């Protein structure tokens, strides 16, 4: 059940992975930034409902496909029935686990359908496995995002990943006049610090979409869970970030609202 109802059949490993990432991004939005709307749509009074992720990064709560067997593997049925019978955090985590299982089923359905051999299946799995699962994103248990960010200011506007600012700050440290030998030695230290900083940034992943850090994108860090996010994923612009004293990501905001 894809957006628009049009058949969509990725045939290469790269196309299947792109399809996987699009569907995954949509489902993460449903369970994080759009969680209030998702919660509202999962009315227990309605029939069996499913959460669908679409390749265009949109999500949908709808009834399962009527055709048997379906064109694609179907997500788990009846997510709405459990909504009011458990804590919201546990319910969202349960939906996230089932969503991870569905994404893998769809990806390897395409792989089987279009005859991926062992190397292709292994490459597809490795590409998928490099991303945090939806459950890890929703529950905040992705160990890859638990790095110490103590070297960065606690002020959210200063913690936004602006390379130009970080670069000028680093250069300013070493701008004082020094003897030639000392200057060369300090330049070497500066280069090592910058390389280490770039390595750390390159490993950082967005808590919403799971994509790795890129130098030309605006990022912001949650002051509570210390996860980093693309500004576009949490709908925060650089201008808006300048006026935020303490930034709380959607997941932390929802936790505090329910407390």
XYZ file of N, CA and C in Angstrom:
777
model
N 0.859 -1.193 0.000
C 0.000 0.000 0.000
C 0.886 1.231 0.000
N 1.341 1.627 -1.170
C 2.233 2.765 -1.293
C 1.452 4.019 -1.606
N 2.102 5.167 -1.312
C 1.449 6.453 -1.543
C 1.018 6.555 -2.995
N -0.240 6.970 -3.188
C -0.737 7.124 -4.546
C -1.234 5.833 -5.154
N -0.980 4.681 -4.500
C -1.463 3.405 -4.988
C -0.708 2.871 -6.174
N 0.345 3.554 -6.606
C 1.097 3.108 -7.777
C 2.075 2.011 -7.397
N 2.254 1.064 -8.307
C 3.208 -0.017 -8.056
C 4.618 0.549 -8.039
N 5.390 0.079 -7.083
C 6.768 0.569 -6.962
C 7.656 -0.635 -6.743
N 8.567 -0.881 -7.670
C 9.374 -2.091 -7.613
C 10.852 -1.787 -7.774
N 11.537 -1.469 -6.680
C 12.992 -1.275 -6.766
C 13.670 -2.583 -7.131
N 14.641 -2.535 -8.039
C 15.219 -3.767 -8.573
C 16.694 -3.964 -8.229
N 17.405 -2.923 -7.817
C 18.816 -3.066 -7.464
C 18.977 -2.927 -5.946
N 20.155 -3.309 -5.450
C 20.413 -3.182 -4.013
C 20.276 -1.726 -3.581
N 20.810 -0.808 -4.370
C 20.744 0.605 -4.018
C 19.302 1.100 -4.015
N 18.506 0.661 -4.986
C 17.107 1.090 -5.042
C 16.312 0.526 -3.868
N 16.562 -0.740 -3.513
C 15.869 -1.337 -2.373
C 16.250 -0.614 -1.078
N 17.523 -0.281 -0.947
C 17.962 0.427 0.262
C 17.359 1.829 0.317
N 17.266 2.491 -0.826
C 16.630 3.811 -0.866
C 15.150 3.701 -0.483
N 14.492 2.652 -0.954
C 13.104 2.394 -0.584
C 13.002 2.164 0.934
N 13.930 1.366 1.467
C 13.959 1.066 2.912
C 14.110 2.356 3.717
N 15.053 3.212 3.311
C 15.307 4.443 4.065
C 14.094 5.379 4.023
N 13.435 5.450 2.874
C 12.262 6.310 2.764
C 11.137 5.849 3.673
N 10.851 4.542 3.631
C 9.800 3.997 4.496
C 10.165 4.176 5.968
N 11.416 3.912 6.283
C 11.889 4.030 7.672
C 11.750 5.461 8.178
N 12.151 6.433 7.350
C 12.060 7.838 7.748
C 10.613 8.239 8.030
N 9.695 7.763 7.205
C 8.285 8.075 7.425
C 7.769 7.508 8.742
N 8.136 6.268 9.049
C 7.665 5.629 10.276
C 8.292 6.276 11.510
N 9.554 6.708 11.392
C 10.186 7.411 12.515
C 9.472 8.736 12.770
N 9.084 9.427 11.708
C 8.327 10.668 11.897
C 7.032 10.397 12.657
N 6.340 9.322 12.281
C 5.074 9.002 12.946
C 5.268 8.782 14.438
N 6.386 8.163 14.814
C 6.604 7.775 16.208
C 7.398 8.811 17.004
N 7.812 9.906 16.356
C 8.582 10.940 17.071
C 7.979 12.325 16.825
N 8.343 12.966 15.735
C 7.892 14.341 15.507
C 6.380 14.445 15.302
N 5.762 13.426 14.715
C 4.314 13.454 14.457
C 3.551 12.559 15.420
N 4.124 12.286 16.593
C 3.553 11.274 17.480
C 2.154 11.633 17.960
N 1.856 12.905 18.170
C 0.512 13.282 18.640
C -0.547 12.944 17.598
N -0.245 13.247 16.335
C -1.181 12.911 15.262
C -1.303 11.399 15.107
N -0.183 10.695 15.208
C -0.201 9.238 15.127
C -1.060 8.649 16.253
N -0.890 9.158 17.464
C -1.667 8.680 18.612
C -3.162 8.899 18.370
N -3.508 10.062 17.850
C -4.918 10.377 17.602
C -5.541 9.443 16.568
N -4.780 9.129 15.523
C -5.310 8.285 14.453
C -5.489 6.830 14.877
N -4.721 6.397 15.880
C -4.810 4.999 16.326
C -5.933 4.830 17.354
N -7.124 5.132 16.940
C -8.296 5.064 17.818
C -8.670 3.603 18.059
N -8.698 3.162 19.317
C -9.051 1.757 19.600
C -10.467 1.381 19.171
N -11.313 2.386 18.941
C -12.688 2.110 18.521
C -12.773 1.737 17.044
N -11.698 1.980 16.306
C -11.700 1.650 14.873
C -11.298 0.192 14.661
N -11.393 -0.245 13.407
C -11.014 -1.628 13.080
C -9.501 -1.790 13.122
N -9.045 -3.024 12.789
C -7.599 -3.291 12.770
C -6.868 -2.252 11.930
N -5.920 -1.544 12.539
C -5.160 -0.534 11.815
C -3.685 -0.925 11.742
N -3.026 -0.444 10.700
C -1.593 -0.697 10.493
C -0.877 0.634 10.305
N 0.407 0.661 10.643
C 1.248 1.819 10.334
C 2.070 1.486 9.101
N 1.891 2.282 8.047
C 2.638 2.112 6.810
C 3.664 3.231 6.655
N 4.839 2.868 6.190
C 5.827 3.851 5.770
C 5.931 3.797 4.262
N 5.998 4.942 3.623
C 6.060 5.006 2.159
C 7.454 5.425 1.691
N 7.828 5.058 0.482
C 9.168 5.396 -0.021
C 9.450 6.891 -0.072
N 8.408 7.722 -0.101
C 8.595 9.177 -0.166
C 8.706 9.811 1.218
N 8.977 8.989 2.244
C 9.184 9.433 3.627
C 7.907 9.911 4.299
N 6.762 9.543 3.751
C 5.488 9.825 4.394
C 5.018 8.577 5.148
N 4.094 8.765 6.068
C 3.543 7.635 6.809
C 2.025 7.675 6.751
N 1.415 6.557 7.080
C -0.035 6.452 6.980
C -0.539 5.394 7.961
N -1.620 5.716 8.644
C -2.336 4.730 9.462
C -3.584 4.343 8.683
N -3.716 3.054 8.377
C -4.818 2.641 7.516
C -5.155 1.182 7.765
N -6.252 0.760 7.170
C -6.634 -0.653 7.219
C -5.688 -1.458 6.339
N -5.528 -2.752 6.616
C -4.639 -3.576 5.778
C -5.190 -3.739 4.376
N -4.312 -4.124 3.466
C -4.718 -4.345 2.075
C -5.777 -5.443 2.006
N -6.731 -5.290 1.093
C -7.829 -6.251 0.976
C -7.445 -7.475 0.149
N -6.527 -7.290 -0.815
C -6.185 -8.420 -1.682
C -5.397 -9.478 -0.904
N -5.656 -10.748 -1.235
C -4.980 -11.875 -0.583
C -4.440 -12.793 -1.675
N -3.118 -13.079 -1.676
C -2.101 -12.459 -0.810
C -1.838 -11.020 -1.224
N -1.342 -10.190 -0.304
C -1.103 -8.782 -0.627
C 0.072 -8.622 -1.588
N 0.126 -7.449 -2.218
C 1.207 -7.157 -3.162
C 2.559 -7.133 -2.461
N 2.593 -6.600 -1.229
C 3.797 -6.563 -0.403
C 3.472 -7.159 0.963
N 4.476 -7.600 1.718
C 4.215 -8.017 3.097
C 3.499 -6.900 3.851
N 2.577 -7.278 4.724
C 1.785 -6.296 5.461
C 2.376 -6.035 6.845
N 2.226 -4.796 7.352
C 2.647 -4.510 8.730
C 1.743 -5.247 9.723
N 2.134 -5.227 10.998
C 1.347 -5.893 12.028
C -0.033 -5.231 12.133
N -1.047 -6.056 12.386
C -2.423 -5.572 12.484
C -2.757 -5.137 13.907
N -3.698 -4.221 14.017
C -4.298 -3.913 15.303
C -3.460 -3.108 16.266
N -2.580 -2.253 15.758
C -1.760 -1.460 16.670
C -2.620 -0.543 17.534
N -3.791 -0.177 17.027
C -4.669 0.731 17.774
C -5.295 0.071 19.005
N -5.460 -1.265 18.975
C -6.131 -1.937 20.083
C -5.296 -1.902 21.360
N -3.975 -1.831 21.220
C -3.098 -1.846 22.399
C -2.806 -0.450 22.928
N -3.286 0.579 22.221
C -2.885 1.947 22.581
C -3.214 2.324 24.025
N -4.437 2.029 24.464
C -4.866 2.462 25.797
C -4.644 1.403 26.867
N -4.083 0.263 26.483
C -3.905 -0.814 27.443
C -2.505 -0.898 28.025
N -1.633 0.051 27.658
C -0.269 0.047 28.169
C 0.269 1.475 28.180
N 1.387 1.659 28.866
C 2.003 2.985 28.900
C 2.346 3.428 27.477
N 2.193 4.708 27.196
C 2.409 5.186 25.825
C 3.812 4.884 25.328
N 4.806 5.045 26.197
C 6.189 4.762 25.800
C 6.338 3.302 25.391
N 5.739 2.403 26.161
C 5.826 0.974 25.839
C 5.063 0.659 24.556
N 3.936 1.327 24.360
C 3.153 1.105 23.140
C 3.928 1.558 21.905
N 4.536 2.735 21.988
C 5.324 3.228 20.857
C 6.517 2.325 20.577
N 7.138 1.804 21.635
C 8.267 0.888 21.451
C 7.814 -0.402 20.781
N 6.632 -0.889 21.164
C 6.094 -2.103 20.547
C 5.834 -1.889 19.058
N 5.213 -0.759 18.735
C 4.962 -0.441 17.320
C 6.289 -0.316 16.569
N 7.299 0.269 17.219
C 8.612 0.440 16.587
C 9.242 -0.910 16.259
N 9.173 -1.864 17.192
C 9.750 -3.199 16.957
C 9.066 -3.877 15.770
N 7.743 -3.816 15.737
C 7.015 -4.425 14.619
C 7.316 -3.694 13.307
N 7.539 -2.390 13.386
C 7.869 -1.622 12.180
C 9.234 -2.029 11.632
N 10.200 -2.262 12.524
C 11.514 -2.752 12.089
C 11.381 -4.087 11.370
N 10.574 -4.975 11.932
C 10.387 -6.291 11.319
C 9.745 -6.156 9.940
N 8.782 -5.254 9.812
C 8.108 -5.068 8.527
C 9.063 -4.509 7.471
N 9.884 -3.540 7.861
C 10.832 -2.959 6.907
C 11.788 -4.013 6.355
N 12.282 -4.877 7.237
C 13.175 -5.947 6.778
C 12.430 -6.900 5.849
N 11.181 -7.210 6.195
C 10.388 -8.118 5.359
C 10.194 -7.548 3.961
N 9.891 -6.261 3.875
C 9.683 -5.626 2.567
C 10.984 -5.599 1.765
N 12.080 -5.227 2.422
C 13.366 -5.130 1.720
C 13.777 -6.479 1.141
N 13.672 -7.531 1.944
C 14.133 -8.837 1.460
C 13.074 -9.529 0.598
N 11.825 -9.053 0.648
C 10.833 -9.479 -0.328
C 11.265 -9.021 -1.719
N 11.669 -7.736 -1.815
C 12.169 -7.235 -3.097
C 13.422 -8.008 -3.520
N 14.293 -8.292 -2.547
C 15.508 -9.037 -2.870
C 15.219 -10.402 -3.442
N 14.243 -11.095 -2.855
C 13.880 -12.423 -3.352
C 13.175 -12.330 -4.705
N 12.318 -11.330 -4.817
C 11.532 -11.191 -6.041
C 12.403 -10.930 -7.257
N 13.469 -10.157 -7.048
C 14.320 -9.789 -8.168
C 15.655 -10.531 -8.167
N 15.695 -11.637 -7.447
C 16.800 -12.580 -7.577
C 18.135 -12.106 -7.056
N 18.156 -11.400 -5.917
C 19.440 -11.008 -5.340
C 20.220 -12.258 -4.943
N 21.495 -12.304 -5.321
C 22.317 -13.439 -4.914
C 22.889 -13.195 -3.513
N 23.691 -14.120 -3.028
C 24.218 -14.021 -1.656
C 24.996 -12.742 -1.403
N 25.939 -12.348 -2.308
C 26.649 -11.081 -2.075
C 25.719 -9.873 -2.019
N 24.692 -9.859 -2.898
C 23.751 -8.738 -2.897
C 22.937 -8.707 -1.600
N 22.491 -9.878 -1.157
C 21.712 -9.922 0.089
C 22.569 -9.472 1.274
N 23.827 -9.898 1.277
C 24.723 -9.508 2.364
C 24.987 -8.006 2.327
N 25.176 -7.460 1.134
C 25.432 -6.019 1.011
C 24.207 -5.224 1.456
N 23.021 -5.698 1.079
C 21.795 -5.022 1.499
C 21.660 -5.045 3.019
N 21.926 -6.202 3.612
C 21.816 -6.300 5.074
C 22.809 -5.367 5.760
N 24.034 -5.319 5.250
C 25.043 -4.456 5.865
C 24.649 -2.981 5.765
N 24.059 -2.584 4.640
C 23.609 -1.200 4.481
C 22.490 -0.891 5.462
N 21.565 -1.836 5.606
C 20.459 -1.664 6.553
C 20.979 -1.633 7.985
N 21.922 -2.509 8.277
C 22.419 -2.660 9.649
C 23.252 -1.465 10.106
N 23.725 -0.649 9.162
C 24.479 0.542 9.527
C 23.587 1.635 10.111
N 22.275 1.516 9.899
C 21.334 2.501 10.440
C 20.786 2.022 11.781
N 20.501 2.933 12.707
C 19.818 2.525 13.942
C 18.426 1.990 13.602
N 17.951 1.040 14.380
C 16.591 0.552 14.173
C 15.603 1.626 14.618
N 14.362 1.486 14.170
C 13.330 2.421 14.614
C 13.167 2.318 16.129
N 13.228 1.106 16.650
C 13.110 0.919 18.098
C 14.213 1.685 18.829
N 15.441 1.618 18.327
C 16.554 2.318 18.971
C 16.339 3.826 18.952
N 15.810 4.336 17.843
C 15.554 5.775 17.744
C 14.444 6.191 18.705
N 13.348 5.427 18.717
C 12.180 5.789 19.536
C 12.475 5.652 21.028
N 13.188 4.600 21.392
C 13.452 4.349 22.812
C 14.699 5.055 23.321
N 15.516 5.586 22.390
C 16.736 6.267 22.794
C 17.835 5.330 23.254
N 17.820 4.085 22.773
C 18.802 3.095 23.226
C 19.924 2.860 22.229
N 19.995 3.681 21.178
C 21.060 3.504 20.184
C 22.390 3.906 20.793
N 23.265 2.939 21.048
C 24.547 3.204 21.692
C 25.447 4.067 20.830
N 25.200 4.055 19.514
C 26.033 4.857 18.621
C 25.810 6.346 18.832
N 24.712 6.714 19.512
C 24.434 8.121 19.720
C 24.704 8.544 21.151
N 25.241 7.638 21.986
C 25.452 7.945 23.386
C 26.828 8.485 23.695
N 27.463 9.132 22.731
C 28.812 9.629 22.964
C 28.803 10.860 23.844
N 29.921 11.051 24.512
C 30.044 12.200 25.403
C 30.193 13.466 24.588
N 29.306 14.427 24.798
C 29.358 15.696 24.086
C 29.809 16.821 25.021
N 30.589 16.446 26.088
C 30.955 17.422 27.103
C 31.837 18.531 26.567
N 32.492 18.304 25.435
C 33.379 19.325 24.894
C 32.611 20.418 24.176
N 31.299 20.242 24.035
C 30.483 21.220 23.330
C 29.671 22.007 24.341
N 29.412 23.263 24.091
C 28.660 24.098 25.025
C 27.271 23.564 25.258
N 26.733 23.782 26.478
C 25.393 23.326 26.806
C 24.333 24.204 26.170
N 24.678 25.380 25.735
C 23.706 26.244 25.097
C 23.380 25.704 23.722
N 22.095 25.463 23.441
C 21.704 24.794 22.201
C 22.111 25.576 20.975
N 22.023 26.897 21.033
C 22.375 27.666 19.852
C 23.854 27.547 19.553
N 24.674 27.400 20.594
C 26.101 27.219 20.384
C 26.425 25.788 20.013
N 25.477 24.854 20.320
C 25.740 23.452 20.054
C 25.306 23.051 18.652
N 24.656 23.952 17.927
C 24.300 23.639 16.550
C 25.573 23.443 15.765
N 25.516 22.471 14.818
C 26.740 22.089 14.125
C 27.009 23.037 12.971
N 27.585 24.173 13.271
C 27.988 25.137 12.260
C 29.486 25.036 12.098
N 29.928 24.451 10.998
C 31.361 24.231 10.799
C 32.134 25.530 10.726
N 31.507 26.559 10.134
C 32.236 27.805 9.993
C 32.557 28.387 11.352
N 31.599 28.277 12.279
C 31.833 28.805 13.607
C 32.873 27.985 14.342
N 32.750 26.654 14.257
C 33.712 25.786 14.926
C 35.107 26.005 14.353
N 35.171 26.186 13.029
C 36.466 26.376 12.400
C 37.115 27.686 12.835
N 36.312 28.777 12.878
C 36.889 30.055 13.275
C 37.310 30.041 14.730
N 36.517 29.352 15.599
C 36.890 29.245 17.006
C 38.205 28.508 17.155
N 38.371 27.430 16.389
C 39.603 26.657 16.494
C 40.803 27.480 16.052
N 40.636 28.228 14.971
C 41.751 29.034 14.474
C 42.089 30.149 15.451
N 41.035 30.687 16.131
C 41.279 31.793 17.055
C 42.182 31.374 18.197
N 42.104 30.110 18.599
C 42.923 29.629 19.701
C 44.412 29.746 19.385
N 44.704 29.652 18.121
C 46.115 29.611 17.740
C 46.532 30.841 16.945
N 45.802 31.948 17.128
C 46.087 33.130 16.321
C 47.127 34.053 16.958
N 47.500 33.791 18.236
C 48.477 34.663 18.892
C 49.860 34.473 18.261
N 50.666 35.546 18.349
C 52.005 35.497 17.775
C 52.901 34.606 18.622
N 53.615 33.664 17.979
C 54.521 32.757 18.669
C 55.764 32.578 17.821
N 56.888 32.155 18.414
C 58.088 31.877 17.620
C 57.793 30.830 16.553
N 58.589 30.833 15.515
C 58.338 29.981 14.357
C 58.249 28.507 14.725
N 59.206 28.002 15.530
C 59.194 26.583 15.894
C 57.939 26.233 16.677
N 57.602 27.092 17.641
C 56.410 26.823 18.438
C 55.166 26.908 17.580
N 55.178 27.841 16.625
C 54.025 27.994 15.746
C 53.798 26.727 14.930
N 54.873 26.142 14.392
C 54.735 24.912 13.612
C 54.223 23.773 14.474
N 54.737 23.723 15.725
C 54.304 22.644 16.614
C 52.819 22.775 16.939
N 52.381 24.017 17.200
C 50.981 24.224 17.537
C 50.081 23.974 16.344
N 50.560 24.285 15.138
C 49.772 23.996 13.943
C 49.540 22.506 13.809
N 50.573 21.710 14.159
C 50.416 20.260 14.109
C 49.373 19.783 15.099
N 49.386 20.361 16.302
C 48.384 19.993 17.313
C 46.992 20.377 16.851
N 46.887 21.573 16.227
C 45.589 22.036 15.748
C 45.024 21.085 14.696
N 45.885 20.637 13.777
C 45.424 19.726 12.735
C 44.944 18.416 13.326
N 45.657 17.904 14.349
C 45.247 16.665 14.980
C 43.900 16.835 15.665
N 43.698 17.982 16.348
C 42.426 18.237 17.020
C 41.289 18.312 16.013
N 41.543 18.982 14.881
C 40.502 19.101 13.872
C 40.163 17.749 13.273
N 41.181 16.905 13.029
C 40.935 15.571 12.490
C 40.094 14.751 13.454
N 40.425 14.831 14.752
C 39.665 14.077 15.753
C 38.237 14.573 15.818
N 38.065 15.909 15.704
C 36.730 16.481 15.753
C 35.916 16.045 14.555
N 36.559 16.014 13.376
C 35.853 15.582 12.170
C 35.449 14.119 12.265
N 36.342 13.266 12.866
C 36.009 11.855 13.019
C 34.782 11.698 13.910
N 34.742 12.477 15.013
C 33.600 12.370 15.921
C 32.323 12.819 15.235
N 32.418 13.937 14.455
C 31.240 14.429 13.759
C 30.773 13.428 12.712
N 31.716 12.795 12.019
C 31.355 11.857 10.975
C 30.617 10.645 11.514
N 30.891 10.258 12.790
C 30.227 9.105 13.371
C 28.863 9.451 13.950
N 28.601 10.733 14.211
C 27.342 11.145 14.809
C 26.197 10.924 13.838
N 25.075 10.426 14.373
C 23.911 10.150 13.536
C 22.694 10.881 14.067
N 21.838 11.279 13.160
C 20.617 11.998 13.528
C 19.696 11.076 14.315
N 19.176 11.567 15.440
C 18.279 10.767 16.270
C 16.922 10.542 15.648
N 16.603 11.278 14.577
C 15.308 11.102 13.920
C 15.398 10.203 12.695
N 16.334 10.514 11.791
C 16.413 9.756 10.540
C 17.566 8.769 10.497
N 18.555 8.900 11.405
C 19.663 7.959 11.450
C 20.787 8.241 10.481
N 20.667 9.320 9.699
C 21.718 9.648 8.740
C 22.944 10.207 9.468
N 24.115 10.007 8.886
C 25.352 10.486 9.492
C 25.530 11.984 9.277
N 26.388 12.573 10.114
C 26.654 14.014 10.060
C 27.249 14.410 8.711
N 26.792 15.533 8.198
C 27.339 16.105 6.969
C 27.664 17.569 7.231
N 28.761 18.037 6.660
C 29.283 19.367 6.984
C 28.367 20.501 6.526
N 27.547 20.263 5.514
C 26.753 21.354 4.954
C 25.332 21.403 5.498
N 25.066 20.737 6.630
C 23.717 20.689 7.186
C 23.686 21.274 8.592
N 22.559 21.862 8.954
C 22.368 22.403 10.297
C 21.878 21.310 11.234
N 22.529 21.186 12.383
C 22.167 20.184 13.393
C 21.919 20.881 14.721
N 21.154 20.211 15.596
C 20.918 20.721 16.939
C 20.912 19.548 17.915
N 21.373 19.793 19.136
C 21.491 18.726 20.131
C 20.478 18.930 21.245
N 19.824 17.858 21.660
C 18.874 17.904 22.772
C 19.644 18.052 24.082
N 19.228 19.000 24.920
C 19.917 19.234 26.188
C 19.585 18.182 27.236
N 18.566 17.342 26.970
C 18.199 16.320 27.952
C 18.846 14.971 27.630
N 18.600 14.449 26.424
C 19.147 13.128 26.067
C 20.481 13.223 25.339
N 20.873 14.451 24.925
C 22.144 14.712 24.240
C 22.268 14.005 22.896
N 21.139 13.745 22.245
C 21.168 13.229 20.879
C 21.176 14.402 19.906
N 21.810 14.188 18.769
C 21.871 15.206 17.719
C 20.783 14.951 16.680
N 20.264 16.042 16.091
C 19.208 15.939 15.095
C 19.464 16.926 13.962
N 19.086 16.512 12.730
C 19.018 17.483 11.646
C 17.982 18.538 12.032
N 18.286 19.797 11.779
C 17.286 20.823 12.032
C 16.006 20.550 11.259
N 16.142 20.081 10.009
C 14.960 19.840 9.179
C 14.112 18.700 9.719
N 14.741 17.725 10.420
C 13.991 16.582 10.934
C 13.129 16.961 12.135
N 13.577 17.956 12.901
C 12.810 18.373 14.080
C 12.216 19.770 13.887
N 12.276 20.266 12.640
C 11.645 21.529 12.266
C 12.189 22.718 13.073
N 13.527 22.750 13.210
C 14.200 23.860 13.879
C 15.164 24.505 12.882
N 15.034 25.813 12.686
C 15.938 26.537 11.798
C 17.078 27.150 12.607
N 18.197 27.493 11.963
C 19.293 28.161 12.692
C 18.830 29.434 13.396
N 17.943 30.204 12.740
C 17.460 31.451 13.343
C 16.649 31.165 14.600
N 15.824 30.134 14.526
C 15.011 29.793 15.691
C 15.882 29.261 16.826
N 16.932 28.502 16.478
C 17.800 27.916 17.499
C 18.488 28.977 18.341
N 18.742 30.140 17.744
C 19.418 31.210 18.468
C 18.606 31.704 19.660
N 17.299 31.477 19.627
C 16.431 31.968 20.698
C 16.002 30.860 21.659
N 16.540 29.653 21.493
C 16.191 28.542 22.376
C 17.263 28.403 23.451
N 16.878 28.579 24.710
C 17.840 28.458 25.799
C 18.132 27.000 26.119
N 17.107 26.163 26.108
C 17.285 24.728 26.355
C 16.422 23.974 25.356
N 17.082 23.256 24.437
C 16.318 22.526 23.424
C 15.971 21.126 23.902
N 14.710 20.759 23.752
C 14.242 19.408 24.075
C 13.697 18.784 22.801
N 14.210 17.611 22.449
C 13.759 16.920 21.238
C 12.311 16.455 21.421
N 11.630 16.069 20.333
C 10.231 15.637 20.454
C 10.031 14.497 21.446
N 10.955 13.527 21.458
C 10.804 12.402 22.364
C 10.871 12.845 23.824
N 11.845 13.700 24.162
C 11.967 14.186 25.544
C 10.794 15.099 25.908
N 10.324 15.881 24.964
C 9.178 16.747 25.218
C 7.936 15.930 25.541
N 7.761 14.825 24.800
C 6.603 13.968 25.051
C 6.704 13.293 26.403
N 7.929 12.873 26.778
C 8.113 12.241 28.084
C 7.766 13.189 29.211
N 8.201 14.450 29.111
C 7.938 15.428 30.156
C 6.471 15.792 30.201
N 5.804 15.804 29.037
C 4.385 16.136 29.005
C 3.541 15.072 29.687
N 4.003 13.808 29.569
C 3.238 12.708 30.172
C 3.549 12.544 31.656
N 4.691 13.092 32.110
C 5.083 12.907 33.500
C 4.129 13.615 34.460
